[in-house]
């Protein structure tokens, strides 16, 4: 299996980009990670970069595609933040979200996990088949019936998180319970709330179907963010991954 990967990370209307994202491949496994430093805590930009670098460094030492590795990588991000918190009191309140995707290109499988409200979406034939659940007050209100799903993006409590990296007392990694079998044409999207808040899931699907590459798809998503955003809009970041069988002739997106 081959992977086509595209990334973007922009400051939006902010002075500092508190998002960070990157990926690395080793031993037939690719690791993608995205993190959003929490703007209400000083050092959000430091926290997100710590998550990305510690995750990829840990993955490089022991690459694998399973749930235990995902949880270990999220734990590495948490440990990296808490270590700097102890060393620098100015940064002791910094926090970050984290979302990780592992893809085994030899075994045609994927696993993922997250903490916070940075999301992972999985698309098959251009339609969303998997989506992570936000660790947020708004998501809990939706599930309790106090808020309609379409109101989540406009809720005043949408940025109030129930779990984040850097808060070890509430370390609750959400990891997919079973290995996901990947098919030719499957696409994954990791993104911060600065992107998904401005793009509806139905729009993600339509834009994906209309795109000839994941790079083109991310450009279309970014255009929608900029069209609906405002002068002080949040940072927005994303990693898009398309999985393809080099022996097949299936056209994008599958």
PDB file of C-alpha atoms in Angstrom:
ATOM      1  CA  UNK A   1       0.000   0.000   0.000  1.00  0.00           C
ATOM      2  CA  UNK A   2       1.170   3.513  -0.811  1.00  0.00           C
ATOM      3  CA  UNK A   3       0.355   6.691   1.110  1.00  0.00           C
ATOM      4  CA  UNK A   4      -0.240  10.161  -0.286  1.00  0.00           C
ATOM      5  CA  UNK A   5       0.137  12.721   2.508  1.00  0.00           C
ATOM      6  CA  UNK A   6      -0.475  16.473   2.602  1.00  0.00           C
ATOM      7  CA  UNK A   7      -0.261  18.907   5.527  1.00  0.00           C
ATOM      8  CA  UNK A   8      -1.119  22.493   6.368  1.00  0.00           C
ATOM      9  CA  UNK A   9      -0.752  24.571   9.518  1.00  0.00           C
ATOM     10  CA  UNK A  10      -1.608  28.278   9.550  1.00  0.00           C
ATOM     11  CA  UNK A  11      -1.842  30.982  12.200  1.00  0.00           C
ATOM     12  CA  UNK A  12      -5.254  32.221  11.051  1.00  0.00           C
ATOM     13  CA  UNK A  13      -5.886  35.566  12.699  1.00  0.00           C
ATOM     14  CA  UNK A  14      -3.592  34.919  15.666  1.00  0.00           C
ATOM     15  CA  UNK A  15      -0.042  36.181  16.216  1.00  0.00           C
ATOM     16  CA  UNK A  16       1.295  32.766  17.227  1.00  0.00           C
ATOM     17  CA  UNK A  17       0.575  29.337  15.770  1.00  0.00           C
ATOM     18  CA  UNK A  18      -0.214  27.063  18.722  1.00  0.00           C
ATOM     19  CA  UNK A  19      -0.877  24.118  16.379  1.00  0.00           C
ATOM     20  CA  UNK A  20       1.801  21.641  15.315  1.00  0.00           C
ATOM     21  CA  UNK A  21       1.724  18.576  13.075  1.00  0.00           C
ATOM     22  CA  UNK A  22       4.080  16.214  11.280  1.00  0.00           C
ATOM     23  CA  UNK A  23       4.545  12.588  10.232  1.00  0.00           C
ATOM     24  CA  UNK A  24       7.260   9.954   9.969  1.00  0.00           C
ATOM     25  CA  UNK A  25       7.536   6.508   8.390  1.00  0.00           C
ATOM     26  CA  UNK A  26       9.550   3.564   9.674  1.00  0.00           C
ATOM     27  CA  UNK A  27       9.441  -0.212   9.140  1.00  0.00           C
ATOM     28  CA  UNK A  28       6.343  -0.140   6.893  1.00  0.00           C
ATOM     29  CA  UNK A  29       4.411   1.951   9.430  1.00  0.00           C
ATOM     30  CA  UNK A  30       3.584   5.653   9.122  1.00  0.00           C
ATOM     31  CA  UNK A  31       2.861   7.804  12.165  1.00  0.00           C
ATOM     32  CA  UNK A  32       0.922  11.071  11.786  1.00  0.00           C
ATOM     33  CA  UNK A  33       0.439  13.394  14.747  1.00  0.00           C
ATOM     34  CA  UNK A  34      -1.375  16.709  15.214  1.00  0.00           C
ATOM     35  CA  UNK A  35      -1.596  18.826  18.363  1.00  0.00           C
ATOM     36  CA  UNK A  36      -3.315  22.063  19.329  1.00  0.00           C
ATOM     37  CA  UNK A  37      -1.877  24.014  22.250  1.00  0.00           C
ATOM     38  CA  UNK A  38      -4.638  25.407  24.432  1.00  0.00           C
ATOM     39  CA  UNK A  39      -4.847  29.150  23.950  1.00  0.00           C
ATOM     40  CA  UNK A  40      -6.052  29.811  27.488  1.00  0.00           C
ATOM     41  CA  UNK A  41      -2.824  28.444  28.950  1.00  0.00           C
ATOM     42  CA  UNK A  42       0.492  30.263  28.456  1.00  0.00           C
ATOM     43  CA  UNK A  43       2.874  28.137  26.401  1.00  0.00           C
ATOM     44  CA  UNK A  44       0.365  26.480  24.101  1.00  0.00           C
ATOM     45  CA  UNK A  45       2.787  26.710  21.193  1.00  0.00           C
ATOM     46  CA  UNK A  46       5.488  25.050  23.304  1.00  0.00           C
ATOM     47  CA  UNK A  47       3.116  22.274  24.391  1.00  0.00           C
ATOM     48  CA  UNK A  48       1.967  21.343  20.883  1.00  0.00           C
ATOM     49  CA  UNK A  49       5.532  21.172  19.565  1.00  0.00           C
ATOM     50  CA  UNK A  50       6.538  18.994  22.513  1.00  0.00           C
ATOM     51  CA  UNK A  51       3.705  16.590  21.698  1.00  0.00           C
ATOM     52  CA  UNK A  52       4.736  16.269  18.058  1.00  0.00           C
ATOM     53  CA  UNK A  53       8.478  15.887  18.641  1.00  0.00           C
ATOM     54  CA  UNK A  54       8.132  13.468  21.565  1.00  0.00           C
ATOM     55  CA  UNK A  55       5.579  11.369  19.699  1.00  0.00           C
ATOM     56  CA  UNK A  56       7.694  10.994  16.587  1.00  0.00           C
ATOM     57  CA  UNK A  57      10.896  10.386  18.571  1.00  0.00           C
ATOM     58  CA  UNK A  58       9.184   7.645  20.566  1.00  0.00           C
ATOM     59  CA  UNK A  59       7.714   6.114  17.411  1.00  0.00           C
ATOM     60  CA  UNK A  60      11.127   6.107  15.710  1.00  0.00           C
ATOM     61  CA  UNK A  61      12.575   4.003  18.521  1.00  0.00           C
ATOM     62  CA  UNK A  62       9.853   1.358  18.366  1.00  0.00           C
ATOM     63  CA  UNK A  63       7.592   1.617  15.311  1.00  0.00           C
ATOM     64  CA  UNK A  64       4.458  -0.517  15.386  1.00  0.00           C
ATOM     65  CA  UNK A  65       0.799  -0.290  14.413  1.00  0.00           C
ATOM     66  CA  UNK A  66      -1.335  -1.310  17.382  1.00  0.00           C
ATOM     67  CA  UNK A  67      -3.400   0.196  20.177  1.00  0.00           C
ATOM     68  CA  UNK A  68      -0.623  -0.151  22.738  1.00  0.00           C
ATOM     69  CA  UNK A  69       1.693   1.960  20.593  1.00  0.00           C
ATOM     70  CA  UNK A  70      -0.924   4.679  20.148  1.00  0.00           C
ATOM     71  CA  UNK A  71      -1.469   4.934  23.891  1.00  0.00           C
ATOM     72  CA  UNK A  72       2.297   4.920  24.519  1.00  0.00           C
ATOM     73  CA  UNK A  73       2.765   7.761  22.026  1.00  0.00           C
ATOM     74  CA  UNK A  74       0.041   9.857  23.628  1.00  0.00           C
ATOM     75  CA  UNK A  75       1.586   9.116  27.009  1.00  0.00           C
ATOM     76  CA  UNK A  76       4.962  10.279  25.654  1.00  0.00           C
ATOM     77  CA  UNK A  77       3.376  13.590  24.667  1.00  0.00           C
ATOM     78  CA  UNK A  78       1.872  13.972  28.118  1.00  0.00           C
ATOM     79  CA  UNK A  79       5.170  13.128  29.814  1.00  0.00           C
ATOM     80  CA  UNK A  80       7.074  15.626  27.643  1.00  0.00           C
ATOM     81  CA  UNK A  81       4.746  18.438  28.657  1.00  0.00           C
ATOM     82  CA  UNK A  82       4.712  17.589  32.368  1.00  0.00           C
ATOM     83  CA  UNK A  83       8.507  17.382  32.451  1.00  0.00           C
ATOM     84  CA  UNK A  84       8.843  20.928  31.100  1.00  0.00           C
ATOM     85  CA  UNK A  85       6.090  22.071  33.464  1.00  0.00           C
ATOM     86  CA  UNK A  86       8.205  20.919  36.403  1.00  0.00           C
ATOM     87  CA  UNK A  87      11.289  22.648  35.018  1.00  0.00           C
ATOM     88  CA  UNK A  88       9.664  25.973  34.161  1.00  0.00           C
ATOM     89  CA  UNK A  89       6.973  27.383  36.449  1.00  0.00           C
ATOM     90  CA  UNK A  90       5.951  29.887  33.786  1.00  0.00           C
ATOM     91  CA  UNK A  91       4.792  26.944  31.658  1.00  0.00           C
ATOM     92  CA  UNK A  92       3.220  24.884  34.419  1.00  0.00           C
ATOM     93  CA  UNK A  93      -0.343  25.410  33.131  1.00  0.00           C
ATOM     94  CA  UNK A  94       0.306  24.661  29.456  1.00  0.00           C
ATOM     95  CA  UNK A  95      -1.879  21.989  27.875  1.00  0.00           C
ATOM     96  CA  UNK A  96      -2.436  20.521  24.416  1.00  0.00           C
ATOM     97  CA  UNK A  97      -4.720  18.233  22.468  1.00  0.00           C
ATOM     98  CA  UNK A  98      -3.331  15.288  20.551  1.00  0.00           C
ATOM     99  CA  UNK A  99      -4.503  13.010  17.744  1.00  0.00           C
ATOM    100  CA  UNK A 100      -2.362  10.187  16.317  1.00  0.00           C
ATOM    101  CA  UNK A 101      -2.827   7.928  13.303  1.00  0.00           C
ATOM    102  CA  UNK A 102      -0.728   4.832  12.592  1.00  0.00           C
ATOM    103  CA  UNK A 103      -0.978   3.142   9.193  1.00  0.00           C
ATOM    104  CA  UNK A 104       0.620  -0.226   8.408  1.00  0.00           C
ATOM    105  CA  UNK A 105       1.294  -0.175   4.669  1.00  0.00           C
ATOM    106  CA  UNK A 106       2.300  -3.841   4.654  1.00  0.00           C
ATOM    107  CA  UNK A 107      -0.641  -5.156   6.661  1.00  0.00           C
ATOM    108  CA  UNK A 108      -3.186  -2.660   5.219  1.00  0.00           C
ATOM    109  CA  UNK A 109      -4.421  -1.597   8.644  1.00  0.00           C
ATOM    110  CA  UNK A 110      -4.691   1.507  10.797  1.00  0.00           C
ATOM    111  CA  UNK A 111      -5.174   2.486  14.438  1.00  0.00           C
ATOM    112  CA  UNK A 112      -5.603   5.875  16.051  1.00  0.00           C
ATOM    113  CA  UNK A 113      -6.200   7.674  19.307  1.00  0.00           C
ATOM    114  CA  UNK A 114      -6.731  11.156  20.664  1.00  0.00           C
ATOM    115  CA  UNK A 115      -7.183  13.438  23.657  1.00  0.00           C
ATOM    116  CA  UNK A 116      -9.101  16.701  23.459  1.00  0.00           C
ATOM    117  CA  UNK A 117     -11.029  18.104  20.503  1.00  0.00           C
ATOM    118  CA  UNK A 118      -8.572  17.683  17.659  1.00  0.00           C
ATOM    119  CA  UNK A 119     -10.294  15.166  15.420  1.00  0.00           C
ATOM    120  CA  UNK A 120      -9.691  12.225  13.131  1.00  0.00           C
ATOM    121  CA  UNK A 121     -12.087  11.454  10.301  1.00  0.00           C
ATOM    122  CA  UNK A 122     -11.971   8.342   8.133  1.00  0.00           C
ATOM    123  CA  UNK A 123     -13.484   8.382   4.629  1.00  0.00           C
ATOM    124  CA  UNK A 124     -14.393   5.471   2.371  1.00  0.00           C
ATOM    125  CA  UNK A 125     -15.713   6.106  -1.145  1.00  0.00           C
ATOM    126  CA  UNK A 126     -15.758   9.774  -0.203  1.00  0.00           C
ATOM    127  CA  UNK A 127     -18.039   9.296   2.815  1.00  0.00           C
ATOM    128  CA  UNK A 128     -17.207   9.531   6.527  1.00  0.00           C
ATOM    129  CA  UNK A 129     -17.157   6.086   8.119  1.00  0.00           C
ATOM    130  CA  UNK A 130     -15.285   6.921  11.349  1.00  0.00           C
ATOM    131  CA  UNK A 131     -15.021  10.063  13.476  1.00  0.00           C
ATOM    132  CA  UNK A 132     -13.446  10.592  16.891  1.00  0.00           C
ATOM    133  CA  UNK A 133     -15.474  11.868  19.831  1.00  0.00           C
ATOM    134  CA  UNK A 134     -14.424  15.223  21.317  1.00  0.00           C
ATOM    135  CA  UNK A 135     -13.455  15.339  24.977  1.00  0.00           C
ATOM    136  CA  UNK A 136     -15.414  18.541  25.508  1.00  0.00           C
ATOM    137  CA  UNK A 137     -18.318  19.952  27.484  1.00  0.00           C
ATOM    138  CA  UNK A 138     -20.252  20.582  24.253  1.00  0.00           C
ATOM    139  CA  UNK A 139     -19.856  16.985  23.084  1.00  0.00           C
ATOM    140  CA  UNK A 140     -21.100  15.740  26.443  1.00  0.00           C
ATOM    141  CA  UNK A 141     -24.095  18.076  26.172  1.00  0.00           C
ATOM    142  CA  UNK A 142     -24.906  16.669  22.737  1.00  0.00           C
ATOM    143  CA  UNK A 143     -24.742  13.106  24.037  1.00  0.00           C
ATOM    144  CA  UNK A 144     -26.921  14.029  27.035  1.00  0.00           C
ATOM    145  CA  UNK A 145     -29.539  15.566  24.748  1.00  0.00           C
ATOM    146  CA  UNK A 146     -29.075  19.155  25.929  1.00  0.00           C
ATOM    147  CA  UNK A 147     -27.569  20.308  22.641  1.00  0.00           C
ATOM    148  CA  UNK A 148     -28.339  19.343  19.054  1.00  0.00           C
ATOM    149  CA  UNK A 149     -25.339  18.058  17.043  1.00  0.00           C
ATOM    150  CA  UNK A 150     -25.624  20.951  14.593  1.00  0.00           C
ATOM    151  CA  UNK A 151     -25.348  23.414  17.504  1.00  0.00           C
ATOM    152  CA  UNK A 152     -21.999  22.091  18.740  1.00  0.00           C
ATOM    153  CA  UNK A 153     -19.939  24.393  16.521  1.00  0.00           C
ATOM    154  CA  UNK A 154     -21.756  27.456  17.875  1.00  0.00           C
ATOM    155  CA  UNK A 155     -21.882  26.473  21.539  1.00  0.00           C
ATOM    156  CA  UNK A 156     -20.197  28.909  23.976  1.00  0.00           C
ATOM    157  CA  UNK A 157     -18.703  25.869  25.745  1.00  0.00           C
ATOM    158  CA  UNK A 158     -17.240  24.270  22.605  1.00  0.00           C
ATOM    159  CA  UNK A 159     -13.662  25.066  23.703  1.00  0.00           C
ATOM    160  CA  UNK A 160     -14.055  23.751  27.258  1.00  0.00           C
ATOM    161  CA  UNK A 161     -12.177  20.455  27.307  1.00  0.00           C
ATOM    162  CA  UNK A 162     -12.596  17.584  29.729  1.00  0.00           C
ATOM    163  CA  UNK A 163      -9.178  16.044  28.980  1.00  0.00           C
ATOM    164  CA  UNK A 164      -5.869  17.268  27.570  1.00  0.00           C
ATOM    165  CA  UNK A 165      -2.186  16.387  27.449  1.00  0.00           C
ATOM    166  CA  UNK A 166      -0.255  18.047  30.254  1.00  0.00           C
ATOM    167  CA  UNK A 167      -2.902  17.217  32.829  1.00  0.00           C
ATOM    168  CA  UNK A 168      -1.713  13.793  33.985  1.00  0.00           C
ATOM    169  CA  UNK A 169      -4.427  13.490  36.634  1.00  0.00           C
ATOM    170  CA  UNK A 170      -6.967  13.347  33.812  1.00  0.00           C
ATOM    171  CA  UNK A 171      -4.986  11.362  31.231  1.00  0.00           C
ATOM    172  CA  UNK A 172      -7.705   9.419  29.411  1.00  0.00           C
ATOM    173  CA  UNK A 173      -6.510   8.416  25.977  1.00  0.00           C
ATOM    174  CA  UNK A 174      -9.306   7.389  23.621  1.00  0.00           C
ATOM    175  CA  UNK A 175      -7.910   4.661  21.368  1.00  0.00           C
ATOM    176  CA  UNK A 176      -9.867   2.837  18.671  1.00  0.00           C
ATOM    177  CA  UNK A 177     -10.791  -0.565  20.161  1.00  0.00           C
ATOM    178  CA  UNK A 178      -9.959  -2.676  17.098  1.00  0.00           C
ATOM    179  CA  UNK A 179      -7.499  -2.490  14.221  1.00  0.00           C
ATOM    180  CA  UNK A 180      -9.172  -0.844  11.226  1.00  0.00           C
ATOM    181  CA  UNK A 181      -8.758  -2.727   7.910  1.00  0.00           C
ATOM    182  CA  UNK A 182      -7.731  -0.205   5.272  1.00  0.00           C
ATOM    183  CA  UNK A 183      -9.036  -0.442   1.707  1.00  0.00           C
ATOM    184  CA  UNK A 184      -7.727   1.064  -1.508  1.00  0.00           C
ATOM    185  CA  UNK A 185      -8.874   4.699  -1.693  1.00  0.00           C
ATOM    186  CA  UNK A 186      -9.497   5.193   2.032  1.00  0.00           C
ATOM    187  CA  UNK A 187      -8.649   8.692   3.258  1.00  0.00           C
ATOM    188  CA  UNK A 188      -7.922   9.944   6.781  1.00  0.00           C
ATOM    189  CA  UNK A 189      -8.040  13.534   8.019  1.00  0.00           C
ATOM    190  CA  UNK A 190      -6.461  14.759  11.261  1.00  0.00           C
ATOM    191  CA  UNK A 191      -7.441  18.345  12.048  1.00  0.00           C
ATOM    192  CA  UNK A 192      -7.589  20.938  14.810  1.00  0.00           C
ATOM    193  CA  UNK A 193     -10.822  22.643  15.830  1.00  0.00           C
ATOM    194  CA  UNK A 194      -9.722  25.736  13.929  1.00  0.00           C
ATOM    195  CA  UNK A 195     -10.495  23.780  10.765  1.00  0.00           C
ATOM    196  CA  UNK A 196     -13.471  21.546  11.568  1.00  0.00           C
ATOM    197  CA  UNK A 197     -15.413  24.361  13.253  1.00  0.00           C
ATOM    198  CA  UNK A 198     -15.692  26.079   9.861  1.00  0.00           C
ATOM    199  CA  UNK A 199     -16.267  23.073   7.606  1.00  0.00           C
ATOM    200  CA  UNK A 200     -19.287  20.799   7.940  1.00  0.00           C
ATOM    201  CA  UNK A 201     -18.810  17.059   7.537  1.00  0.00           C
ATOM    202  CA  UNK A 202     -21.051  17.022   4.462  1.00  0.00           C
ATOM    203  CA  UNK A 203     -18.813  19.680   2.902  1.00  0.00           C
ATOM    204  CA  UNK A 204     -15.691  17.665   3.686  1.00  0.00           C
ATOM    205  CA  UNK A 205     -17.228  14.768   1.771  1.00  0.00           C
ATOM    206  CA  UNK A 206     -18.258  16.830  -1.248  1.00  0.00           C
ATOM    207  CA  UNK A 207     -14.872  18.518  -1.484  1.00  0.00           C
ATOM    208  CA  UNK A 208     -13.069  15.192  -1.197  1.00  0.00           C
ATOM    209  CA  UNK A 209     -15.071  13.643  -4.014  1.00  0.00           C
ATOM    210  CA  UNK A 210     -14.381  16.703  -6.176  1.00  0.00           C
ATOM    211  CA  UNK A 211     -10.608  16.676  -5.531  1.00  0.00           C
ATOM    212  CA  UNK A 212      -7.966  14.832  -7.538  1.00  0.00           C
ATOM    213  CA  UNK A 213      -5.418  14.760  -4.694  1.00  0.00           C
ATOM    214  CA  UNK A 214      -5.288  15.260  -0.943  1.00  0.00           C
ATOM    215  CA  UNK A 215      -3.283  18.452  -1.494  1.00  0.00           C
ATOM    216  CA  UNK A 216      -6.108  19.866  -3.587  1.00  0.00           C
ATOM    217  CA  UNK A 217      -8.613  18.735  -0.961  1.00  0.00           C
ATOM    218  CA  UNK A 218      -6.762  20.557   1.845  1.00  0.00           C
ATOM    219  CA  UNK A 219      -6.673  23.714  -0.275  1.00  0.00           C
ATOM    220  CA  UNK A 220     -10.438  23.505  -0.705  1.00  0.00           C
ATOM    221  CA  UNK A 221     -10.926  22.994   3.033  1.00  0.00           C
ATOM    222  CA  UNK A 222      -8.671  25.969   3.767  1.00  0.00           C
ATOM    223  CA  UNK A 223     -10.620  28.171   1.366  1.00  0.00           C
ATOM    224  CA  UNK A 224     -13.815  27.350   3.250  1.00  0.00           C
ATOM    225  CA  UNK A 225     -12.146  28.201   6.575  1.00  0.00           C
ATOM    226  CA  UNK A 226     -10.951  31.545   5.238  1.00  0.00           C
ATOM    227  CA  UNK A 227     -14.352  32.305   3.725  1.00  0.00           C
ATOM    228  CA  UNK A 228     -16.171  31.743   7.029  1.00  0.00           C
ATOM    229  CA  UNK A 229     -13.472  32.864   9.431  1.00  0.00           C
ATOM    230  CA  UNK A 230     -12.929  36.247  11.009  1.00  0.00           C
ATOM    231  CA  UNK A 231     -10.082  38.612  11.823  1.00  0.00           C
ATOM    232  CA  UNK A 232      -9.192  36.837  15.065  1.00  0.00           C
ATOM    233  CA  UNK A 233      -9.937  33.262  14.036  1.00  0.00           C
ATOM    234  CA  UNK A 234      -8.022  30.390  15.567  1.00  0.00           C
ATOM    235  CA  UNK A 235      -5.012  28.609  14.083  1.00  0.00           C
ATOM    236  CA  UNK A 236      -6.024  25.782  11.751  1.00  0.00           C
ATOM    237  CA  UNK A 237      -4.069  22.666  10.860  1.00  0.00           C
ATOM    238  CA  UNK A 238      -4.612  19.349   9.126  1.00  0.00           C
ATOM    239  CA  UNK A 239      -2.934  16.220   7.826  1.00  0.00           C
ATOM    240  CA  UNK A 240      -4.638  14.296   5.010  1.00  0.00           C
ATOM    241  CA  UNK A 241      -3.634  10.727   4.175  1.00  0.00           C
ATOM    242  CA  UNK A 242      -4.833   8.764   1.168  1.00  0.00           C
ATOM    243  CA  UNK A 243      -4.177   5.006   1.106  1.00  0.00           C
ATOM    244  CA  UNK A 244      -3.848   3.369  -2.287  1.00  0.00           C
ATOM    245  CA  UNK A 245      -2.925   0.019  -3.793  1.00  0.00           C
ATOM    246  CA  UNK A 246      -0.227   0.595  -6.428  1.00  0.00           C
ATOM    247  CA  UNK A 247      -1.527  -2.455  -8.332  1.00  0.00           C
ATOM    248  CA  UNK A 248      -5.021  -1.001  -8.617  1.00  0.00           C
ATOM    249  CA  UNK A 249      -6.220   1.677 -11.031  1.00  0.00           C
ATOM    250  CA  UNK A 250      -8.987   3.096  -8.854  1.00  0.00           C
ATOM    251  CA  UNK A 251      -9.375   6.835  -9.297  1.00  0.00           C
ATOM    252  CA  UNK A 252      -9.247   9.166  -6.284  1.00  0.00           C
ATOM    253  CA  UNK A 253     -10.950   8.993  -3.800  1.00  0.00           C
ATOM    254  CA  UNK A 254     -11.841   5.304  -4.264  1.00  0.00           C
TER     255      UNK A 254
END
